[in-house]
């Protein structure tokens, strides 16, 4: 609790045009994935994480021709951060 966390994705293979990123969050209790507003870089930075930030994070990576989704990264937040 209270730490900063970074999750990173890399685009590989042939890229057609500029690469665009959009991160999503799916809470373990609350349900379906939601788009994280403003999270459009290859690295997602979460500041001062709290237990409510626990869940799965994944990224949609696209270029001019293709769309792919990353595997999910599961974040578990608990304790006091000490």
JSON list of C-alpha atoms in Angstrom, two decimals:
[
{"chain": "A", "resi": 1, "resn": "UNK", "atom": "CA", "xyz": [0.00, 0.00, 0.00]},
{"chain": "A", "resi": 2, "resn": "UNK", "atom": "CA", "xyz": [1.31, 3.42, -0.94]},
{"chain": "A", "resi": 3, "resn": "UNK", "atom": "CA", "xyz": [4.02, 2.27, -3.35]},
{"chain": "A", "resi": 4, "resn": "UNK", "atom": "CA", "xyz": [4.33, 3.19, -7.03]},
{"chain": "A", "resi": 5, "resn": "UNK", "atom": "CA", "xyz": [4.03, 0.43, -9.64]},
{"chain": "A", "resi": 6, "resn": "UNK", "atom": "CA", "xyz": [4.98, 0.34, -13.32]},
{"chain": "A", "resi": 7, "resn": "UNK", "atom": "CA", "xyz": [3.75, -2.18, -15.88]},
{"chain": "A", "resi": 8, "resn": "UNK", "atom": "CA", "xyz": [5.30, -2.16, -19.34]},
{"chain": "A", "resi": 9, "resn": "UNK", "atom": "CA", "xyz": [4.37, -3.64, -22.70]},
{"chain": "A", "resi": 10, "resn": "UNK", "atom": "CA", "xyz": [6.47, -3.86, -25.88]},
{"chain": "A", "resi": 11, "resn": "UNK", "atom": "CA", "xyz": [5.22, -4.06, -29.47]},
{"chain": "A", "resi": 12, "resn": "UNK", "atom": "CA", "xyz": [7.06, -6.60, -31.60]},
{"chain": "A", "resi": 13, "resn": "UNK", "atom": "CA", "xyz": [6.97, -7.80, -35.17]},
{"chain": "A", "resi": 14, "resn": "UNK", "atom": "CA", "xyz": [6.12, -5.66, -38.17]},
{"chain": "A", "resi": 15, "resn": "UNK", "atom": "CA", "xyz": [4.69, -2.27, -37.29]},
{"chain": "A", "resi": 16, "resn": "UNK", "atom": "CA", "xyz": [2.64, -0.31, -39.82]},
{"chain": "A", "resi": 17, "resn": "UNK", "atom": "CA", "xyz": [2.63, 3.35, -38.88]},
{"chain": "A", "resi": 18, "resn": "UNK", "atom": "CA", "xyz": [2.62, 4.70, -35.37]},
{"chain": "A", "resi": 19, "resn": "UNK", "atom": "CA", "xyz": [1.93, 2.42, -32.42]},
{"chain": "A", "resi": 20, "resn": "UNK", "atom": "CA", "xyz": [-0.88, 3.36, -30.05]},
{"chain": "A", "resi": 21, "resn": "UNK", "atom": "CA", "xyz": [-1.44, 2.03, -26.54]},
{"chain": "A", "resi": 22, "resn": "UNK", "atom": "CA", "xyz": [-4.50, 1.92, -24.29]},
{"chain": "A", "resi": 23, "resn": "UNK", "atom": "CA", "xyz": [-4.44, 0.34, -20.84]},
{"chain": "A", "resi": 24, "resn": "UNK", "atom": "CA", "xyz": [-7.41, -1.35, -19.19]},
{"chain": "A", "resi": 25, "resn": "UNK", "atom": "CA", "xyz": [-8.20, -2.38, -15.61]},
{"chain": "A", "resi": 26, "resn": "UNK", "atom": "CA", "xyz": [-10.44, -5.20, -14.45]},
{"chain": "A", "resi": 27, "resn": "UNK", "atom": "CA", "xyz": [-11.08, -5.25, -10.71]},
{"chain": "A", "resi": 28, "resn": "UNK", "atom": "CA", "xyz": [-11.06, -8.67, -9.12]},
{"chain": "A", "resi": 29, "resn": "UNK", "atom": "CA", "xyz": [-14.42, -8.02, -7.43]},
{"chain": "A", "resi": 30, "resn": "UNK", "atom": "CA", "xyz": [-16.12, -5.30, -9.48]},
{"chain": "A", "resi": 31, "resn": "UNK", "atom": "CA", "xyz": [-16.24, -7.00, -12.87]},
{"chain": "A", "resi": 32, "resn": "UNK", "atom": "CA", "xyz": [-15.48, -6.18, -16.49]},
{"chain": "A", "resi": 33, "resn": "UNK", "atom": "CA", "xyz": [-12.54, -4.21, -17.84]},
{"chain": "A", "resi": 34, "resn": "UNK", "atom": "CA", "xyz": [-12.61, -0.43, -18.00]},
{"chain": "A", "resi": 35, "resn": "UNK", "atom": "CA", "xyz": [-10.40, 1.87, -20.03]},
{"chain": "A", "resi": 36, "resn": "UNK", "atom": "CA", "xyz": [-7.91, 3.80, -17.90]},
{"chain": "A", "resi": 37, "resn": "UNK", "atom": "CA", "xyz": [-8.27, 7.41, -18.95]},
{"chain": "A", "resi": 38, "resn": "UNK", "atom": "CA", "xyz": [-5.01, 8.97, -20.14]},
{"chain": "A", "resi": 39, "resn": "UNK", "atom": "CA", "xyz": [-3.09, 5.65, -20.00]},
{"chain": "A", "resi": 40, "resn": "UNK", "atom": "CA", "xyz": [-1.78, 5.73, -23.57]},
{"chain": "A", "resi": 41, "resn": "UNK", "atom": "CA", "xyz": [1.95, 4.98, -23.24]},
{"chain": "A", "resi": 42, "resn": "UNK", "atom": "CA", "xyz": [3.87, 1.70, -23.35]},
{"chain": "A", "resi": 43, "resn": "UNK", "atom": "CA", "xyz": [4.43, 2.04, -19.59]},
{"chain": "A", "resi": 44, "resn": "UNK", "atom": "CA", "xyz": [1.54, 2.28, -17.16]},
{"chain": "A", "resi": 45, "resn": "UNK", "atom": "CA", "xyz": [2.49, 4.04, -13.92]},
{"chain": "A", "resi": 46, "resn": "UNK", "atom": "CA", "xyz": [0.27, 3.68, -10.87]},
{"chain": "A", "resi": 47, "resn": "UNK", "atom": "CA", "xyz": [1.12, 6.03, -8.01]},
{"chain": "A", "resi": 48, "resn": "UNK", "atom": "CA", "xyz": [0.35, 5.43, -4.34]},
{"chain": "A", "resi": 49, "resn": "UNK", "atom": "CA", "xyz": [-1.43, 2.11, -5.01]},
{"chain": "A", "resi": 50, "resn": "UNK", "atom": "CA", "xyz": [-4.23, 1.10, -2.68]},
{"chain": "A", "resi": 51, "resn": "UNK", "atom": "CA", "xyz": [-6.09, -2.16, -2.17]},
{"chain": "A", "resi": 52, "resn": "UNK", "atom": "CA", "xyz": [-8.77, -0.88, -4.58]},
{"chain": "A", "resi": 53, "resn": "UNK", "atom": "CA", "xyz": [-6.09, -0.95, -7.33]},
{"chain": "A", "resi": 54, "resn": "UNK", "atom": "CA", "xyz": [-5.85, -4.75, -7.03]},
{"chain": "A", "resi": 55, "resn": "UNK", "atom": "CA", "xyz": [-6.91, -6.51, -10.20]},
{"chain": "A", "resi": 56, "resn": "UNK", "atom": "CA", "xyz": [-5.84, -7.29, -13.74]},
{"chain": "A", "resi": 57, "resn": "UNK", "atom": "CA", "xyz": [-4.19, -4.78, -16.07]},
{"chain": "A", "resi": 58, "resn": "UNK", "atom": "CA", "xyz": [-3.75, -5.27, -19.81]},
{"chain": "A", "resi": 59, "resn": "UNK", "atom": "CA", "xyz": [-2.99, -3.15, -22.84]},
{"chain": "A", "resi": 60, "resn": "UNK", "atom": "CA", "xyz": [-4.46, -2.82, -26.32]},
{"chain": "A", "resi": 61, "resn": "UNK", "atom": "CA", "xyz": [-1.64, -2.19, -28.79]},
{"chain": "A", "resi": 62, "resn": "UNK", "atom": "CA", "xyz": [-2.52, -1.04, -32.28]},
{"chain": "A", "resi": 63, "resn": "UNK", "atom": "CA", "xyz": [-1.00, 0.39, -35.42]},
{"chain": "A", "resi": 64, "resn": "UNK", "atom": "CA", "xyz": [-2.52, 1.37, -38.76]},
{"chain": "A", "resi": 65, "resn": "UNK", "atom": "CA", "xyz": [-3.42, -2.25, -39.61]},
{"chain": "A", "resi": 66, "resn": "UNK", "atom": "CA", "xyz": [-3.41, -4.41, -36.49]},
{"chain": "A", "resi": 67, "resn": "UNK", "atom": "CA", "xyz": [-4.80, -4.60, -32.97]},
{"chain": "A", "resi": 68, "resn": "UNK", "atom": "CA", "xyz": [-3.42, -6.91, -30.28]},
{"chain": "A", "resi": 69, "resn": "UNK", "atom": "CA", "xyz": [-4.03, -7.31, -26.58]},
{"chain": "A", "resi": 70, "resn": "UNK", "atom": "CA", "xyz": [-1.30, -8.05, -24.05]},
{"chain": "A", "resi": 71, "resn": "UNK", "atom": "CA", "xyz": [-1.55, -10.77, -21.46]},
{"chain": "A", "resi": 72, "resn": "UNK", "atom": "CA", "xyz": [-2.94, -9.56, -18.15]},
{"chain": "A", "resi": 73, "resn": "UNK", "atom": "CA", "xyz": [-0.71, -8.55, -15.29]},
{"chain": "A", "resi": 74, "resn": "UNK", "atom": "CA", "xyz": [-2.34, -9.19, -11.92]},
{"chain": "A", "resi": 75, "resn": "UNK", "atom": "CA", "xyz": [-1.64, -6.67, -9.18]},
{"chain": "A", "resi": 76, "resn": "UNK", "atom": "CA", "xyz": [-2.32, -7.62, -5.58]},
{"chain": "A", "resi": 77, "resn": "UNK", "atom": "CA", "xyz": [-2.09, -4.77, -3.09]},
{"chain": "A", "resi": 78, "resn": "UNK", "atom": "CA", "xyz": [-2.24, -5.39, 0.63]},
{"chain": "A", "resi": 79, "resn": "UNK", "atom": "CA", "xyz": [-0.53, -4.55, 3.87]},
{"chain": "A", "resi": 80, "resn": "UNK", "atom": "CA", "xyz": [0.80, -1.25, 5.12]},
{"chain": "A", "resi": 81, "resn": "UNK", "atom": "CA", "xyz": [3.67, -0.66, 2.68]},
{"chain": "A", "resi": 82, "resn": "UNK", "atom": "CA", "xyz": [6.27, -1.10, 5.42]}
]
